[in-house]
């Protein structure tokens, strides 16, 4: 589903927690609201142009963090999920799509594609979603925390051209799930920008090292 749907009820319909009010797992069954963040794809004309092709592959670190339930940490060390709310796609799919579309929009690569597209690619970008949760961290409203490890592999010799972990934490403007989803959209856009720029720079640095100036 491509629409960003807003819930009709406020998030406060659940239980009170020390870190704030949240609608968490449990309670009667209800038709879930589906959220599909639409991150702004931010490109930079200063990014280097490349003449190599890229395949992007994403995966999650653990079934809960990469599932369609929206994970929230009301207190440190505790994970729950918002009741009656789901992601339209898994976090790893959202991260992979955001990075790929940002690279496509930049115009800096001749070819960039999803894994499984049939394109071999000169490089393969592996994206591991390590954190994708709403985290109160002692505050009255949560922040959308997205952490992704990126590895750029040269396909021909399987050499690692670069590896780096990216993290963004964007405070939500309220406790409602819709506002939390908006914060995730902003975090995704920032992470996509950072990973796309780094990928181009790391790939070009590897090319120079392999082939010289």
mmCIF file of C-alpha atoms in Angstrom:
data_model
loop_
_atom_site.group_PDB
_atom_site.id
_atom_site.type_symbol
_atom_site.label_atom_id
_atom_site.label_comp_id
_atom_site.label_asym_id
_atom_site.label_seq_id
_atom_site.Cartn_x
_atom_site.Cartn_y
_atom_site.Cartn_z
ATOM 1 C CA UNK A 1 0.000 0.000 0.000
ATOM 2 C CA UNK A 2 1.463 3.358 -1.066
ATOM 3 C CA UNK A 3 -0.750 5.706 0.917
ATOM 4 C CA UNK A 4 0.340 7.038 4.281
ATOM 5 C CA UNK A 5 -2.795 6.391 6.297
ATOM 6 C CA UNK A 6 -3.579 8.270 9.491
ATOM 7 C CA UNK A 7 -5.202 6.502 12.461
ATOM 8 C CA UNK A 8 -8.612 7.691 13.617
ATOM 9 C CA UNK A 9 -7.855 7.166 17.259
ATOM 10 C CA UNK A 10 -5.016 8.666 19.267
ATOM 11 C CA UNK A 11 -2.172 6.578 20.554
ATOM 12 C CA UNK A 12 -3.262 7.282 24.137
ATOM 13 C CA UNK A 13 -5.894 4.541 24.087
ATOM 14 C CA UNK A 14 -3.487 2.042 25.626
ATOM 15 C CA UNK A 15 -1.647 1.701 28.903
ATOM 16 C CA UNK A 16 0.405 4.341 30.735
ATOM 17 C CA UNK A 17 4.133 3.693 30.945
ATOM 18 C CA UNK A 18 6.840 5.471 32.864
ATOM 19 C CA UNK A 19 8.379 6.694 29.604
ATOM 20 C CA UNK A 20 5.082 8.020 28.224
ATOM 21 C CA UNK A 21 1.747 6.859 26.874
ATOM 22 C CA UNK A 22 1.675 4.196 24.179
ATOM 23 C CA UNK A 23 -0.752 1.785 22.570
ATOM 24 C CA UNK A 24 1.207 -1.435 22.792
ATOM 25 C CA UNK A 25 0.687 -5.119 22.076
ATOM 26 C CA UNK A 26 -2.347 -6.734 23.647
ATOM 27 C CA UNK A 27 -6.048 -5.961 23.915
ATOM 28 C CA UNK A 28 -8.903 -6.808 21.543
ATOM 29 C CA UNK A 29 -8.394 -7.537 17.862
ATOM 30 C CA UNK A 30 -8.861 -4.630 15.497
ATOM 31 C CA UNK A 31 -8.285 -3.803 11.865
ATOM 32 C CA UNK A 32 -4.697 -2.523 11.718
ATOM 33 C CA UNK A 33 -3.712 0.821 10.245
ATOM 34 C CA UNK A 34 -1.020 0.414 7.597
ATOM 35 C CA UNK A 35 1.808 2.951 7.475
ATOM 36 C CA UNK A 36 4.025 3.520 4.440
ATOM 37 C CA UNK A 37 6.565 6.305 5.101
ATOM 38 C CA UNK A 38 7.526 8.289 2.020
ATOM 39 C CA UNK A 39 11.043 9.600 2.708
ATOM 40 C CA UNK A 40 12.334 12.595 0.811
ATOM 41 C CA UNK A 41 15.177 11.435 -1.415
ATOM 42 C CA UNK A 42 18.049 13.848 -0.915
ATOM 43 C CA UNK A 43 20.872 13.913 -3.465
ATOM 44 C CA UNK A 44 24.049 15.998 -3.643
ATOM 45 C CA UNK A 45 25.535 17.296 -6.924
ATOM 46 C CA UNK A 46 28.976 17.105 -5.292
ATOM 47 C CA UNK A 47 28.814 13.304 -5.158
ATOM 48 C CA UNK A 48 31.295 11.700 -7.585
ATOM 49 C CA UNK A 49 30.036 10.288 -10.882
ATOM 50 C CA UNK A 50 30.868 6.633 -11.505
ATOM 51 C CA UNK A 51 31.003 4.330 -14.529
ATOM 52 C CA UNK A 52 30.363 1.070 -12.664
ATOM 53 C CA UNK A 53 27.084 -0.723 -11.968
ATOM 54 C CA UNK A 54 25.598 -1.532 -8.561
ATOM 55 C CA UNK A 55 23.213 -4.095 -7.080
ATOM 56 C CA UNK A 56 21.581 -3.297 -3.733
ATOM 57 C CA UNK A 57 20.490 -6.001 -1.281
ATOM 58 C CA UNK A 58 18.895 -5.413 2.120
ATOM 59 C CA UNK A 59 18.268 -7.690 5.073
ATOM 60 C CA UNK A 60 17.189 -7.338 8.685
ATOM 61 C CA UNK A 61 18.959 -8.314 11.886
ATOM 62 C CA UNK A 62 16.376 -10.457 13.653
ATOM 63 C CA UNK A 63 12.749 -11.181 12.831
ATOM 64 C CA UNK A 64 11.192 -8.713 15.282
ATOM 65 C CA UNK A 65 13.184 -5.661 14.195
ATOM 66 C CA UNK A 66 12.619 -6.444 10.511
ATOM 67 C CA UNK A 67 8.962 -7.464 10.721
ATOM 68 C CA UNK A 68 5.875 -5.480 9.801
ATOM 69 C CA UNK A 69 5.006 -4.749 13.422
ATOM 70 C CA UNK A 70 6.125 -1.262 14.509
ATOM 71 C CA UNK A 71 8.624 -1.789 17.318
ATOM 72 C CA UNK A 72 8.778 0.609 20.271
ATOM 73 C CA UNK A 73 11.112 0.713 23.274
ATOM 74 C CA UNK A 74 9.125 2.355 26.116
ATOM 75 C CA UNK A 75 11.970 1.890 28.606
ATOM 76 C CA UNK A 76 15.618 0.917 28.060
ATOM 77 C CA UNK A 77 16.071 -2.798 27.435
ATOM 78 C CA UNK A 78 12.393 -3.453 26.646
ATOM 79 C CA UNK A 79 10.831 -3.935 23.217
ATOM 80 C CA UNK A 80 7.114 -3.924 22.481
ATOM 81 C CA UNK A 81 4.978 -3.213 19.415
ATOM 82 C CA UNK A 82 2.223 -0.705 18.733
ATOM 83 C CA UNK A 83 -1.194 -2.355 18.740
ATOM 84 C CA UNK A 84 -3.293 -1.960 15.611
ATOM 85 C CA UNK A 85 -0.453 -0.602 13.467
ATOM 86 C CA UNK A 86 1.714 -2.246 10.797
ATOM 87 C CA UNK A 87 4.324 -1.235 8.266
ATOM 88 C CA UNK A 88 3.296 -1.735 4.645
ATOM 89 C CA UNK A 89 6.738 -3.243 3.987
ATOM 90 C CA UNK A 90 9.530 -4.589 6.150
ATOM 91 C CA UNK A 91 12.210 -2.138 7.358
ATOM 92 C CA UNK A 92 14.887 -3.825 5.215
ATOM 93 C CA UNK A 93 12.727 -3.346 2.114
ATOM 94 C CA UNK A 94 12.142 0.314 2.983
ATOM 95 C CA UNK A 95 15.859 0.971 3.549
ATOM 96 C CA UNK A 96 16.892 -0.852 0.364
ATOM 97 C CA UNK A 97 14.310 0.999 -1.732
ATOM 98 C CA UNK A 98 15.222 4.401 -0.266
ATOM 99 C CA UNK A 99 18.945 3.939 -0.942
ATOM 100 C CA UNK A 100 18.397 2.601 -4.457
ATOM 101 C CA UNK A 101 16.005 5.377 -5.452
ATOM 102 C CA UNK A 102 18.325 8.015 -4.021
ATOM 103 C CA UNK A 103 21.173 6.654 -6.145
ATOM 104 C CA UNK A 104 18.921 6.544 -9.209
ATOM 105 C CA UNK A 105 17.766 10.123 -8.633
ATOM 106 C CA UNK A 106 21.376 11.293 -8.273
ATOM 107 C CA UNK A 107 22.200 10.294 -11.847
ATOM 108 C CA UNK A 108 25.714 9.384 -10.712
ATOM 109 C CA UNK A 109 25.575 5.689 -11.709
ATOM 110 C CA UNK A 110 24.842 4.201 -15.133
ATOM 111 C CA UNK A 111 23.003 1.235 -13.560
ATOM 112 C CA UNK A 112 21.666 0.583 -10.063
ATOM 113 C CA UNK A 113 19.231 -2.257 -9.377
ATOM 114 C CA UNK A 114 17.711 -4.469 -6.712
ATOM 115 C CA UNK A 115 19.227 -7.892 -6.050
ATOM 116 C CA UNK A 116 17.315 -10.473 -8.057
ATOM 117 C CA UNK A 117 16.779 -8.099 -10.968
ATOM 118 C CA UNK A 118 19.023 -10.181 -13.230
ATOM 119 C CA UNK A 119 21.768 -7.552 -13.270
ATOM 120 C CA UNK A 120 25.125 -8.873 -12.051
ATOM 121 C CA UNK A 121 26.642 -5.497 -11.149
ATOM 122 C CA UNK A 122 30.274 -4.538 -10.683
ATOM 123 C CA UNK A 123 29.611 -3.856 -7.004
ATOM 124 C CA UNK A 124 27.110 -5.213 -4.505
ATOM 125 C CA UNK A 125 25.849 -3.055 -1.636
ATOM 126 C CA UNK A 126 24.736 -5.147 1.355
ATOM 127 C CA UNK A 127 22.463 -3.315 3.799
ATOM 128 C CA UNK A 128 21.842 -4.833 7.228
ATOM 129 C CA UNK A 129 19.120 -3.143 9.275
ATOM 130 C CA UNK A 130 20.289 -3.375 12.879
ATOM 131 C CA UNK A 131 17.802 -1.026 14.532
ATOM 132 C CA UNK A 132 14.405 0.200 13.398
ATOM 133 C CA UNK A 133 12.420 1.238 16.431
ATOM 134 C CA UNK A 134 10.669 4.074 18.201
ATOM 135 C CA UNK A 135 12.758 4.749 21.289
ATOM 136 C CA UNK A 136 11.556 6.828 24.257
ATOM 137 C CA UNK A 137 15.003 6.789 25.929
ATOM 138 C CA UNK A 138 13.572 8.538 28.987
ATOM 139 C CA UNK A 139 11.769 11.253 27.017
ATOM 140 C CA UNK A 140 8.041 11.983 26.874
ATOM 141 C CA UNK A 141 7.947 11.394 23.105
ATOM 142 C CA UNK A 142 9.883 8.781 21.132
ATOM 143 C CA UNK A 143 12.489 9.192 18.430
ATOM 144 C CA UNK A 144 12.575 7.091 15.273
ATOM 145 C CA UNK A 145 15.922 5.293 15.378
ATOM 146 C CA UNK A 146 17.274 3.712 12.196
ATOM 147 C CA UNK A 147 20.677 2.028 12.182
ATOM 148 C CA UNK A 148 22.053 0.303 9.093
ATOM 149 C CA UNK A 149 25.381 -1.378 8.404
ATOM 150 C CA UNK A 150 26.494 -1.030 4.788
ATOM 151 C CA UNK A 151 29.124 -3.166 3.070
ATOM 152 C CA UNK A 152 30.269 -2.507 -0.485
ATOM 153 C CA UNK A 153 31.680 -5.572 -2.223
ATOM 154 C CA UNK A 154 33.558 -5.717 -5.518
ATOM 155 C CA UNK A 155 31.769 -8.609 -7.213
ATOM 156 C CA UNK A 156 34.616 -9.916 -9.378
ATOM 157 C CA UNK A 157 37.057 -10.639 -6.550
ATOM 158 C CA UNK A 158 34.683 -10.309 -3.530
ATOM 159 C CA UNK A 159 36.943 -7.642 -2.038
ATOM 160 C CA UNK A 160 35.364 -5.337 0.543
ATOM 161 C CA UNK A 161 35.546 -1.835 -0.865
ATOM 162 C CA UNK A 162 34.152 -0.320 2.327
ATOM 163 C CA UNK A 163 32.094 -0.951 5.428
ATOM 164 C CA UNK A 164 30.339 1.575 7.648
ATOM 165 C CA UNK A 165 27.410 1.823 10.054
ATOM 166 C CA UNK A 166 24.918 4.667 9.657
ATOM 167 C CA UNK A 167 22.510 5.858 12.346
ATOM 168 C CA UNK A 168 19.791 8.482 12.451
ATOM 169 C CA UNK A 169 17.490 9.367 15.364
ATOM 170 C CA UNK A 170 14.654 11.755 14.516
ATOM 171 C CA UNK A 171 12.331 12.884 17.357
ATOM 172 C CA UNK A 172 8.619 12.450 16.688
ATOM 173 C CA UNK A 173 6.403 15.499 17.166
ATOM 174 C CA UNK A 174 3.993 13.499 19.335
ATOM 175 C CA UNK A 175 3.181 10.055 20.644
ATOM 176 C CA UNK A 176 0.567 9.186 17.997
ATOM 177 C CA UNK A 177 1.635 6.386 15.674
ATOM 178 C CA UNK A 178 1.139 8.626 12.636
ATOM 179 C CA UNK A 179 3.625 11.144 14.032
ATOM 180 C CA UNK A 180 6.065 8.344 14.821
ATOM 181 C CA UNK A 181 5.719 7.087 11.231
ATOM 182 C CA UNK A 182 6.472 10.604 9.960
ATOM 183 C CA UNK A 183 9.675 10.595 12.024
ATOM 184 C CA UNK A 184 10.665 7.268 10.460
ATOM 185 C CA UNK A 185 10.154 8.805 7.013
ATOM 186 C CA UNK A 186 12.575 11.599 7.906
ATOM 187 C CA UNK A 187 15.113 9.145 9.368
ATOM 188 C CA UNK A 188 14.907 6.950 6.264
ATOM 189 C CA UNK A 189 15.529 9.941 3.997
ATOM 190 C CA UNK A 190 18.615 10.975 5.964
ATOM 191 C CA UNK A 191 20.027 7.440 6.113
ATOM 192 C CA UNK A 192 19.381 6.971 2.391
ATOM 193 C CA UNK A 193 21.265 10.185 1.614
ATOM 194 C CA UNK A 194 24.230 9.244 3.791
ATOM 195 C CA UNK A 195 24.522 5.687 2.446
ATOM 196 C CA UNK A 196 24.146 6.749 -1.198
ATOM 197 C CA UNK A 197 26.872 9.377 -0.940
ATOM 198 C CA UNK A 198 29.210 7.027 0.913
ATOM 199 C CA UNK A 199 28.639 4.240 -1.620
ATOM 200 C CA UNK A 200 29.698 6.429 -4.521
ATOM 201 C CA UNK A 201 32.764 7.691 -2.659
ATOM 202 C CA UNK A 202 33.820 4.223 -1.464
ATOM 203 C CA UNK A 203 33.358 2.706 -4.910
ATOM 204 C CA UNK A 204 35.375 5.430 -6.588
ATOM 205 C CA UNK A 205 38.154 5.124 -4.010
ATOM 206 C CA UNK A 206 38.311 1.369 -4.669
ATOM 207 C CA UNK A 207 38.450 1.973 -8.413
ATOM 208 C CA UNK A 208 41.379 4.359 -8.000
ATOM 209 C CA UNK A 209 43.190 1.895 -5.766
ATOM 210 C CA UNK A 210 42.666 -0.968 -8.204
ATOM 211 C CA UNK A 211 43.403 0.891 -11.443
ATOM 212 C CA UNK A 212 45.457 3.869 -10.389
ATOM 213 C CA UNK A 213 44.833 7.556 -11.206
#
